[in-house]
PDB file of C-alpha atoms in Angstrom:
ATOM      1  CA  MET A 235       9.830  86.751 114.325  1.00 47.00           C
ATOM      2  CA  GLY A 236      10.953  90.301 113.565  1.00 48.00           C
ATOM      3  CA  LYS A 237      11.972  90.809 117.208  1.00 50.00           C
ATOM      4  CA  LEU A 238      14.206  87.709 117.132  1.00 46.00           C
ATOM      5  CA  LYS A 239      16.046  88.994 114.107  1.00 50.00           C
ATOM      6  CA  ARG A 240      16.464  92.424 115.649  1.00 46.00           C
ATOM      7  CA  ARG A 241      17.828  90.875 118.845  1.00 46.00           C
ATOM      8  CA  THR A 242      20.245  88.740 116.909  1.00 46.00           C
ATOM      9  CA  VAL A 243      21.516  91.752 115.005  1.00 42.00           C
ATOM     10  CA  LEU A 244      21.741  93.971 118.083  1.00 42.00           C
ATOM     11  CA  GLY A 245      23.384  91.190 120.044  1.00 48.00           C
ATOM     12  CA  SER A 246      26.211  90.916 117.560  1.00 45.00           C
ATOM     13  CA  VAL A 247      27.072  94.649 117.597  1.00 43.00           C
ATOM     14  CA  PRO A 248      29.383  94.473 120.662  1.00 43.00           C
ATOM     15  CA  LEU A 249      31.363  91.666 119.058  1.00 38.00           C
ATOM     16  CA  MET A 250      31.746  93.626 115.775  1.00 40.00           C
ATOM     17  CA  VAL A 251      32.797  96.789 117.654  1.00 37.00           C
ATOM     18  CA  GLY A 252      35.269  94.841 119.781  1.00 39.00           C
ATOM     19  CA  LEU A 253      36.894  93.287 116.693  1.00 36.00           C
ATOM     20  CA  ALA A 254      37.075  96.628 114.856  1.00 40.00           C
ATOM     21  CA  GLY A 255      40.346  97.449 116.594  1.00 41.00           C
ATOM     22  CA  CYS A 256      42.044  94.463 115.031  1.00 37.00           C
ATOM     23  CA  SER A 257      41.775  95.935 111.537  1.00 38.00           C
ATOM     24  CA  ASN A 258      44.778  97.338 109.607  1.00 39.00           C
ATOM     25  CA  GLU A 259      42.554  99.962 107.973  1.00 41.00           C
ATOM     26  CA  ASN A 260      41.385 103.204 109.497  1.00 39.00           C
ATOM     27  CA  SER A 261      37.662 103.285 110.104  1.00 36.00           C
ATOM     28  CA  ALA A 262      35.123 105.238 112.063  1.00 36.00           C
ATOM     29  CA  GLU A 263      34.312 102.209 114.211  1.00 37.00           C
ATOM     30  CA  GLU A 264      37.874 102.107 115.484  1.00 37.00           C
ATOM     31  CA  ASP A 265      37.700 105.644 116.765  1.00 36.00           C
ATOM     32  CA  ASP A 266      34.895 104.589 119.109  1.00 35.00           C
ATOM     33  CA  THR A 267      36.953 101.714 120.618  1.00 31.00           C
ATOM     34  CA  THR A 268      40.129 103.585 121.482  1.00 30.00           C
ATOM     35  CA  THR A 269      41.206 105.490 124.566  1.00 33.00           C
ATOM     36  CA  GLU A 270      40.025 109.085 124.731  1.00 33.00           C
ATOM     37  CA  ARG A 271      42.899 111.361 123.726  1.00 34.00           C
ATOM     38  CA  ASN A 272      41.696 114.517 125.401  1.00 35.00           C
ATOM     39  CA  SER A 273      40.278 113.109 128.598  1.00 34.00           C
ATOM     40  CA  SER A 274      40.773 115.002 131.864  1.00 33.00           C
ATOM     41  CA  THR A 275      41.778 111.642 133.389  1.00 36.00           C
ATOM     42  CA  ASP A 276      44.426 111.013 130.719  1.00 38.00           C
ATOM     43  CA  THR A 277      47.295 108.907 132.050  1.00 40.00           C
ATOM     44  CA  ARG A 278      49.944 109.923 129.525  1.00 40.00           C
ATOM     45  CA  PRO A 279      53.352 111.108 130.847  1.00 43.00           C
ATOM     46  CA  THR A 280      54.558 114.598 130.131  1.00 39.00           C
ATOM     47  CA  THR A 281      55.291 115.661 126.536  1.00 39.00           C
ATOM     48  CA  ALA A 282      52.862 113.014 125.246  1.00 42.00           C
ATOM     49  CA  ASP A 283      52.028 114.691 121.951  1.00 44.00           C
ATOM     50  CA  SER A 284      52.835 113.735 118.375  1.00 43.00           C
ATOM     51  CA  THR A 285      56.216 115.495 118.447  1.00 43.00           C
ATOM     52  CA  PRO A 286      59.300 113.246 118.710  1.00 41.00           C
ATOM     53  CA  VAL A 287      61.138 113.851 121.996  1.00 39.00           C
ATOM     54  CA  SER A 288      64.285 111.834 121.280  1.00 48.00           C
ATOM     55  CA  GLU A 289      66.156 109.735 118.776  1.00 69.00           C
ATOM     56  CA  ASN A 290      64.882 106.594 120.565  1.00 86.00           C
ATOM     57  CA  THR A 291      62.152 105.320 118.231  1.00 87.00           C
ATOM     58  CA  ILE A 292      60.072 102.196 118.646  1.00 85.00           C
ATOM     59  CA  ARG A 293      58.426 101.129 115.382  1.00 85.00           C
ATOM     60  CA  MET A 294      55.188  99.131 115.692  1.00 80.00           C
ATOM     61  CA  GLY A 295      53.770  97.169 112.833  1.00 80.00           C
ATOM     62  CA  VAL A 296      51.302  94.540 111.678  1.00 78.00           C
ATOM     63  CA  ASP A 297      52.060  92.025 108.948  1.00 72.00           C
ATOM     64  CA  ASP A 298      52.124  88.202 108.877  1.00 64.00           C
ATOM     65  CA  GLU A 299      53.590  88.435 112.341  1.00 61.00           C
ATOM     66  CA  ASN A 300      53.073  91.464 114.598  1.00 59.00           C
ATOM     67  CA  HIS A 301      56.364  93.222 115.283  1.00 69.00           C
ATOM     68  CA  VAL A 302      58.052  95.871 117.354  1.00 70.00           C
ATOM     69  CA  ALA A 303      61.560  97.110 116.545  1.00 78.00           C
ATOM     70  CA  PRO A 304      63.492  97.266 118.707  1.00 80.00           C
ATOM     71  CA  ASP A 305      61.711  95.113 121.298  1.00 80.00           C
ATOM     72  CA  SER A 306      63.877  96.468 124.082  1.00 87.00           C
ATOM     73  CA  ILE A 307      65.374  99.928 124.562  1.00 90.00           C
ATOM     74  CA  THR A 308      67.394 101.610 127.341  1.00 94.00           C
ATOM     75  CA  ILE A 309      67.064 105.305 128.086  1.00 93.00           C
ATOM     76  CA  GLN A 310      68.189 107.757 130.771  1.00 94.00           C
ATOM     77  CA  SER A 311      65.654 109.090 133.281  1.00 94.00           C
ATOM     78  CA  GLY A 312      63.891 112.079 131.791  1.00 92.00           C
ATOM     79  CA  ALA A 313      64.714 111.058 128.211  1.00 91.00           C
ATOM     80  CA  GLY A 314      62.060 110.485 125.616  1.00 89.00           C
ATOM     81  CA  VAL A 315      60.854 107.508 123.644  1.00 91.00           C
ATOM     82  CA  HIS A 316      59.098 107.932 120.295  1.00 90.00           C
ATOM     83  CA  PHE A 317      56.503 105.376 119.189  1.00 89.00           C
ATOM     84  CA  GLN A 318      55.664 105.154 115.475  1.00 90.00           C
ATOM     85  CA  ALA A 319      52.875 103.051 113.864  1.00 86.00           C
ATOM     86  CA  VAL A 320      54.480 101.938 110.569  1.00 87.00           C
ATOM     87  CA  SER A 321      51.458  99.696 109.825  1.00 84.00           C
ATOM     88  CA  GLY A 322      48.121  98.990 111.458  1.00 82.00           C
ATOM     89  CA  ASN A 323      46.437 100.725 114.356  1.00 84.00           C
ATOM     90  CA  HIS A 324      47.704 100.245 117.917  1.00 81.00           C
ATOM     91  CA  GLU A 325      46.498 100.894 121.442  1.00 83.00           C
ATOM     92  CA  ILE A 326      49.741 101.011 123.418  1.00 85.00           C
ATOM     93  CA  TYR A 327      49.661 100.808 127.202  1.00 78.00           C
ATOM     94  CA  CYS A 328      51.888 100.344 130.241  1.00 82.00           C
ATOM     95  CA  THR A 329      49.609  99.973 133.213  1.00 76.00           C
ATOM     96  CA  HIS A 330      50.780  96.987 135.280  1.00 78.00           C
ATOM     97  CA  ASP A 331      54.399  96.154 134.538  1.00 77.00           C
ATOM     98  CA  ARG A 332      56.215  99.249 135.769  1.00 88.00           C
ATOM     99  CA  PRO A 333      58.322 100.266 138.831  1.00 87.00           C
ATOM    100  CA  ASP A 334      56.809 101.669 142.011  1.00 89.00           C
ATOM    101  CA  GLY A 335      56.141 105.364 141.429  1.00 89.00           C
ATOM    102  CA  GLY A 336      56.216 104.992 137.653  1.00 88.00           C
ATOM    103  CA  LYS A 337      53.144 106.450 135.977  1.00 88.00           C
ATOM    104  CA  ALA A 338      50.788 104.277 133.997  1.00 87.00           C
ATOM    105  CA  TRP A 339      50.278 105.417 130.395  1.00 86.00           C
ATOM    106  CA  SER A 340      48.287 104.533 127.337  1.00 88.00           C
ATOM    107  CA  PHE A 341      47.545 106.051 123.947  1.00 88.00           C
ATOM    108  CA  SER A 342      46.239 105.173 120.509  1.00 89.00           C
ATOM    109  CA  LEU A 343      48.147 105.378 117.240  1.00 88.00           C
ATOM    110  CA  GLU A 344      46.644 104.972 113.803  1.00 90.00           C
ATOM    111  CA  GLU A 345      48.829 103.827 110.933  1.00 90.00           C
ATOM    112  CA  GLY A 346      51.287 106.640 110.069  1.00 91.00           C
ATOM    113  CA  GLU A 347      50.907 108.372 113.442  1.00 92.00           C
ATOM    114  CA  SER A 348      53.611 108.791 116.061  1.00 91.00           C
ATOM    115  CA  ARG A 349      53.820 110.003 119.643  1.00 92.00           C
ATOM    116  CA  GLY A 350      56.614 110.826 122.042  1.00 90.00           C
ATOM    117  CA  ILE A 351      56.625 110.275 125.807  1.00 90.00           C
ATOM    118  CA  VAL A 352      59.047 111.114 128.572  1.00 93.00           C
ATOM    119  CA  ILE A 353      59.654 108.722 131.479  1.00 91.00           C
ATOM    120  CA  GLU A 354      61.147 110.089 134.716  1.00 93.00           C
ATOM    121  CA  VAL A 355      61.107 107.174 137.181  1.00 94.00           C
ATOM    122  CA  THR A 356      63.907 104.633 136.761  1.00 95.00           C
ATOM    123  CA  GLY A 357      63.121 100.963 136.325  1.00 94.00           C
ATOM    124  CA  ARG A 358      61.692  98.459 133.862  1.00 93.00           C
ATOM    125  CA  TYR A 359      58.512  99.245 131.918  1.00 92.00           C
ATOM    126  CA  GLU A 360      56.731  96.574 129.945  1.00 90.00           C
ATOM    127  CA  TYR A 361      54.429  97.989 127.239  1.00 87.00           C
ATOM    128  CA  HIS A 362      51.840  96.155 125.133  1.00 82.00           C
ATOM    129  CA  CYS A 363      49.422  96.691 122.299  1.00 81.00           C
ATOM    130  CA  ALA A 364      45.794  95.922 123.240  1.00 74.00           C
ATOM    131  CA  PHE A 365      44.966  94.975 119.644  1.00 75.00           C
ATOM    132  CA  HIS A 366      47.968  92.704 118.887  1.00 71.00           C
ATOM    133  CA  ASP A 367      49.109  90.287 121.601  1.00 69.00           C
ATOM    134  CA  ARG A 368      52.668  89.890 120.286  1.00 67.00           C
ATOM    135  CA  ASN A 369      53.284  93.636 119.920  1.00 75.00           C
ATOM    136  CA  GLY A 370      55.057  94.759 123.018  1.00 81.00           C
ATOM    137  CA  GLY A 371      58.447  95.306 124.506  1.00 86.00           C
ATOM    138  CA  THR A 372      60.554  96.699 127.342  1.00 88.00           C
ATOM    139  CA  ILE A 373      61.831 100.174 128.138  1.00 91.00           C
ATOM    140  CA  LEU A 374      64.638 100.190 130.698  1.00 92.00           C
ATOM    141  CA  VAL A 375      65.085 103.618 132.370  1.00 95.00           C
ATOM    142  CA  GLU A 376      68.437 104.207 134.119  1.00 94.00           C
TER     143      GLU A 376
END
């Protein structure tokens, strides 16, 4: 009987860890479910640190309805975009919906954090939050 209970508990761990990223609060479990920030295979564009690289800021939040403001932004090639987590934690990525030659990128933001990126290749980039389906938008690079 003890083994059955242990299996039940251990079997539910992946579900709990998977749901940890949906929380609005910072927790140790969330750190284990996010993309590695210092990986040698990191896919972030240049200047992807926590320093703003332009006045173009995208604010990401979580409340009754997930939101991004603005949901569409236009920049010049080589200009920066600054992402800011005003509430909640976010795993922001652009891996599929990007122009040919455009680099895929992804990074994590905890509430209160921000990160700047620079995009060189012109075209339309669709970005999304892995934790919140409705958090996403478009970056048009001219």
